[in-house]
Tab-separated table of C-alpha atoms in Angstrom:
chain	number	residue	atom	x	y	z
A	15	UNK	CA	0.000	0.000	0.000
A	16	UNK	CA	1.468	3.100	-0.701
A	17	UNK	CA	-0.357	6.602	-1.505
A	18	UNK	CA	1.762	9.845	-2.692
A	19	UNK	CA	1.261	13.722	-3.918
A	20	UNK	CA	3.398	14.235	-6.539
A	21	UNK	CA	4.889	17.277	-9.032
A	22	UNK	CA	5.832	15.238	-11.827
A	23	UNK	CA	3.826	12.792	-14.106
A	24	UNK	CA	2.060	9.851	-13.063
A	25	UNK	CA	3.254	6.556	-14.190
A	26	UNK	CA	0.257	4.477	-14.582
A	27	UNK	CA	2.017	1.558	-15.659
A	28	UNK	CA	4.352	1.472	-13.152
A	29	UNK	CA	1.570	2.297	-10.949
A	30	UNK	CA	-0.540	-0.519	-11.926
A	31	UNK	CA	2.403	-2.943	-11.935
A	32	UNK	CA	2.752	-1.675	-8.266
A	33	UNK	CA	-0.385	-3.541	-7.096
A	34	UNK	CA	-0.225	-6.499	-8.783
A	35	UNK	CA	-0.046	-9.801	-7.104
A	36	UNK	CA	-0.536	-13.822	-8.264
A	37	UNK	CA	-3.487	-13.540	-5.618
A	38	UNK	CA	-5.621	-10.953	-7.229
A	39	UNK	CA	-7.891	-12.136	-9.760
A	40	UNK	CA	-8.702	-8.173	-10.579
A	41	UNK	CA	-6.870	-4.921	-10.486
A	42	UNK	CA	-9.307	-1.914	-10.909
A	43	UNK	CA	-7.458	1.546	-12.382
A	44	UNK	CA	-8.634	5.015	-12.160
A	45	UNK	CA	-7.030	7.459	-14.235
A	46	UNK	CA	-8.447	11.256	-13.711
A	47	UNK	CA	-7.538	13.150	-16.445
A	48	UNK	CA	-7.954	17.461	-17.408
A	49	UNK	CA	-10.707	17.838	-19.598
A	50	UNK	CA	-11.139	20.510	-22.190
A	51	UNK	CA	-14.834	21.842	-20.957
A	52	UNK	CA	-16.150	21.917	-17.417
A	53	UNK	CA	-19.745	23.543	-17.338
A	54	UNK	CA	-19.361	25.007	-20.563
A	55	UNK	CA	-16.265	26.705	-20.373
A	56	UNK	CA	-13.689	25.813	-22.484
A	57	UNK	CA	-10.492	24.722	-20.213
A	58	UNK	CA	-6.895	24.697	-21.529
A	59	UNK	CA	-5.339	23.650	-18.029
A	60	UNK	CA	-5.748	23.005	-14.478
A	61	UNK	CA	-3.397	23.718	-11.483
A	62	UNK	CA	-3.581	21.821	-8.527
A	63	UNK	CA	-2.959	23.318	-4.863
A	64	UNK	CA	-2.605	21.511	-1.590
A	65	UNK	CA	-1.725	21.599	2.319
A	66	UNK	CA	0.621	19.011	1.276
A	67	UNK	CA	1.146	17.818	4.908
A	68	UNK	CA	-2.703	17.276	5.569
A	69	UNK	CA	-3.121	16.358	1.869
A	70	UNK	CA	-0.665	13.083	2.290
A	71	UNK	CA	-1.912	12.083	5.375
A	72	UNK	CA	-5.373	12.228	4.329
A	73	UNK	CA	-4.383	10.192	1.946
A	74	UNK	CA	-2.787	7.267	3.621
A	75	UNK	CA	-5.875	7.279	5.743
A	76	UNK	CA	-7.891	6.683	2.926
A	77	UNK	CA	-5.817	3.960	1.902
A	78	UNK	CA	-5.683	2.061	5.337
A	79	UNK	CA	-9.492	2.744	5.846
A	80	UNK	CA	-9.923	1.137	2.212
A	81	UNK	CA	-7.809	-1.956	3.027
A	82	UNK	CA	-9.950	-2.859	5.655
A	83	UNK	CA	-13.038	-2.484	4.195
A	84	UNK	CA	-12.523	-3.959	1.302
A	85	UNK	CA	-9.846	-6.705	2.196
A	86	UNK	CA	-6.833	-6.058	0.284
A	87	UNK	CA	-3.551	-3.941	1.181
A	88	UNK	CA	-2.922	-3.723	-2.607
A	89	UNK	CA	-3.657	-0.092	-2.990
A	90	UNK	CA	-1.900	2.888	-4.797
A	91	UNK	CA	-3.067	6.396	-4.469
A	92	UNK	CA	-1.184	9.527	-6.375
A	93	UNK	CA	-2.325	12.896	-7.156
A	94	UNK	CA	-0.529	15.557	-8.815
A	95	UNK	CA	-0.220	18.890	-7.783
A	96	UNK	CA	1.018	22.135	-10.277
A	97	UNK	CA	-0.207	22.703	-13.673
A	98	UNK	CA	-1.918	19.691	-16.003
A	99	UNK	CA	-2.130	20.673	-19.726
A	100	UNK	CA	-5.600	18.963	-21.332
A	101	UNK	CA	-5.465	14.916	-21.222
A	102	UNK	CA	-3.242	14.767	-18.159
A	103	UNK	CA	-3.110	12.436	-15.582
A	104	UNK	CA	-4.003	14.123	-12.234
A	105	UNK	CA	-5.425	11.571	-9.870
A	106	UNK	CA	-4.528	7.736	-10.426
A	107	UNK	CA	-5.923	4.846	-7.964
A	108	UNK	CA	-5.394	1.387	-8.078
A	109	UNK	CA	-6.972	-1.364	-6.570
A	110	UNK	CA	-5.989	-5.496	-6.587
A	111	UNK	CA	-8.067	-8.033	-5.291
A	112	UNK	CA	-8.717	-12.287	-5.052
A	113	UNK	CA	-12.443	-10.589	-6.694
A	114	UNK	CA	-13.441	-7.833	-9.219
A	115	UNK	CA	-16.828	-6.373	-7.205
A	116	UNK	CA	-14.340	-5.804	-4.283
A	117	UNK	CA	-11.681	-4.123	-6.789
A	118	UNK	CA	-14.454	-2.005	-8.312
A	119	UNK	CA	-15.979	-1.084	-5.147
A	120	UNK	CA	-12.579	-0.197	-3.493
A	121	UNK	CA	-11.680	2.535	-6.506
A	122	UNK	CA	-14.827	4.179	-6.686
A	123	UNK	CA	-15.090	4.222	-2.782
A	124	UNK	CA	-11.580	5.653	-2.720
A	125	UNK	CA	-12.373	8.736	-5.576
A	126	UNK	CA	-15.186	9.675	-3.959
A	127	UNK	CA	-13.694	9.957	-0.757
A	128	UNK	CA	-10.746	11.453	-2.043
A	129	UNK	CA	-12.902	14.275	-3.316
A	130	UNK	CA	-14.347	15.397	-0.082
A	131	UNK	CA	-11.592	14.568	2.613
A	132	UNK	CA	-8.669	15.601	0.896
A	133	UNK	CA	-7.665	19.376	0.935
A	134	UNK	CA	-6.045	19.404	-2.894
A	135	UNK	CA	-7.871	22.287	-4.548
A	136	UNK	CA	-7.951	23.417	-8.393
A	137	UNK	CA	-7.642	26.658	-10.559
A	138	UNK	CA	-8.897	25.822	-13.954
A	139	UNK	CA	-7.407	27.827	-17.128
A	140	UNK	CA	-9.602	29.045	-19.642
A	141	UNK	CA	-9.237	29.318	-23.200
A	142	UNK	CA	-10.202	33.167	-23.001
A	143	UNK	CA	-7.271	33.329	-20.163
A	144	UNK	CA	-9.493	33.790	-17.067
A	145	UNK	CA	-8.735	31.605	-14.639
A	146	UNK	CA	-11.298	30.284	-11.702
A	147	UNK	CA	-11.032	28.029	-8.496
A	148	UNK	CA	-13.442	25.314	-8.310
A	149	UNK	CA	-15.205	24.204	-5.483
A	150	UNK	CA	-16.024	20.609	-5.360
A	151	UNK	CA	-19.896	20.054	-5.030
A	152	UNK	CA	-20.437	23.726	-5.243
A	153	UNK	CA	-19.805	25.241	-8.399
A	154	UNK	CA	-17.267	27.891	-9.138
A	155	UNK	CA	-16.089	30.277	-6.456
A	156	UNK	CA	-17.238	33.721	-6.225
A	157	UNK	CA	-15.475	35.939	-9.284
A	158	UNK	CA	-12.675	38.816	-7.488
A	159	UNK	CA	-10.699	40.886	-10.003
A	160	UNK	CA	-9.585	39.948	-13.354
A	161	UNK	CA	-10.052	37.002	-14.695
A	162	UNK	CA	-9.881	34.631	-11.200
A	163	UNK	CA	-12.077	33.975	-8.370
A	164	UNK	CA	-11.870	32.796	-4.783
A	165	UNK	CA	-13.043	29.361	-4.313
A	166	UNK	CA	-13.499	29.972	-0.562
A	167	UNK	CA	-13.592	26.383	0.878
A	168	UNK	CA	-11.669	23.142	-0.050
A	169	UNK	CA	-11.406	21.271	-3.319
A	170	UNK	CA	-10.032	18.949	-5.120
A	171	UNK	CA	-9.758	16.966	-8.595
């Protein structure tokens, strides 16, 4: 089990490989990646803040708290932090397990969680080069000066 907030790439082959095991009949992969619209805005980018400190241990707490619900210690969390460019990798989660329902259960319990425990927070990039923090589960922040906003409260990918 290991879980990590990085600045550089994600390698989700090397990731993958991380978690395998001859005892896993499943590995389940999550790959976040920046997409080019987000409630009709065009995007270009997206740059990724945390409390790095409260970010990584959030983290690993997710991962132990996964392990034992779902039975399996073969779990690798990493999420980027600094600017993405459009198809980027910025989360990546993966999951082994003896059974796929447990795999698939494990990833999408982790994401979700991931969302709302862990302080990582995000300034999308327009096309029209405005720029806007985004508030998970509530929208855009409120617009102050040109071109960016104040998202207020924690987000995250």
């Amino acid at each position: 089990m290991r879980t990590a907030l990085v600045g550089t790439p994600l390698d989700i082959a090397a990731i993958a490989a991380e978690v395998s095991a001859p005892t896993s009949g499943a590995l389940s992969l999550f790959v976040g990646t920046v997409r080019n619209v987000n409630d009709g805005r065009p995007v270009d980018g997206i740059e990724y803040n945390a409390y790095a400190p409260m970010a990584e241990r959030e983290l690993a707490d997710l991962a132990s708290e996964a392990a034992r619900r779902f039975g399996t210690d073969h779990i690798v969390i990493e999420h980027r932090t600094g600017y993405l460019a459009l198809g980027d990798a910025s989360v990546a989660i993966a999951v082994a397990h003896p059974h796929r329902a447990n795999a698939l259960d494990a990833t999408r319990w982790i994401i979700e969680s991931l969302k709302q425990r862990v302080p990582i927070w995000k300034l999308e990039h327009y096309t029209d080069g405005t720029r806007q923090w985004v508030v998970q589960g509530h929208g855009h922040g409120v617009v102050q000066g040109a071109g960016e906003t104040d998202a207020g409260d924690a987000t995250h990918a």
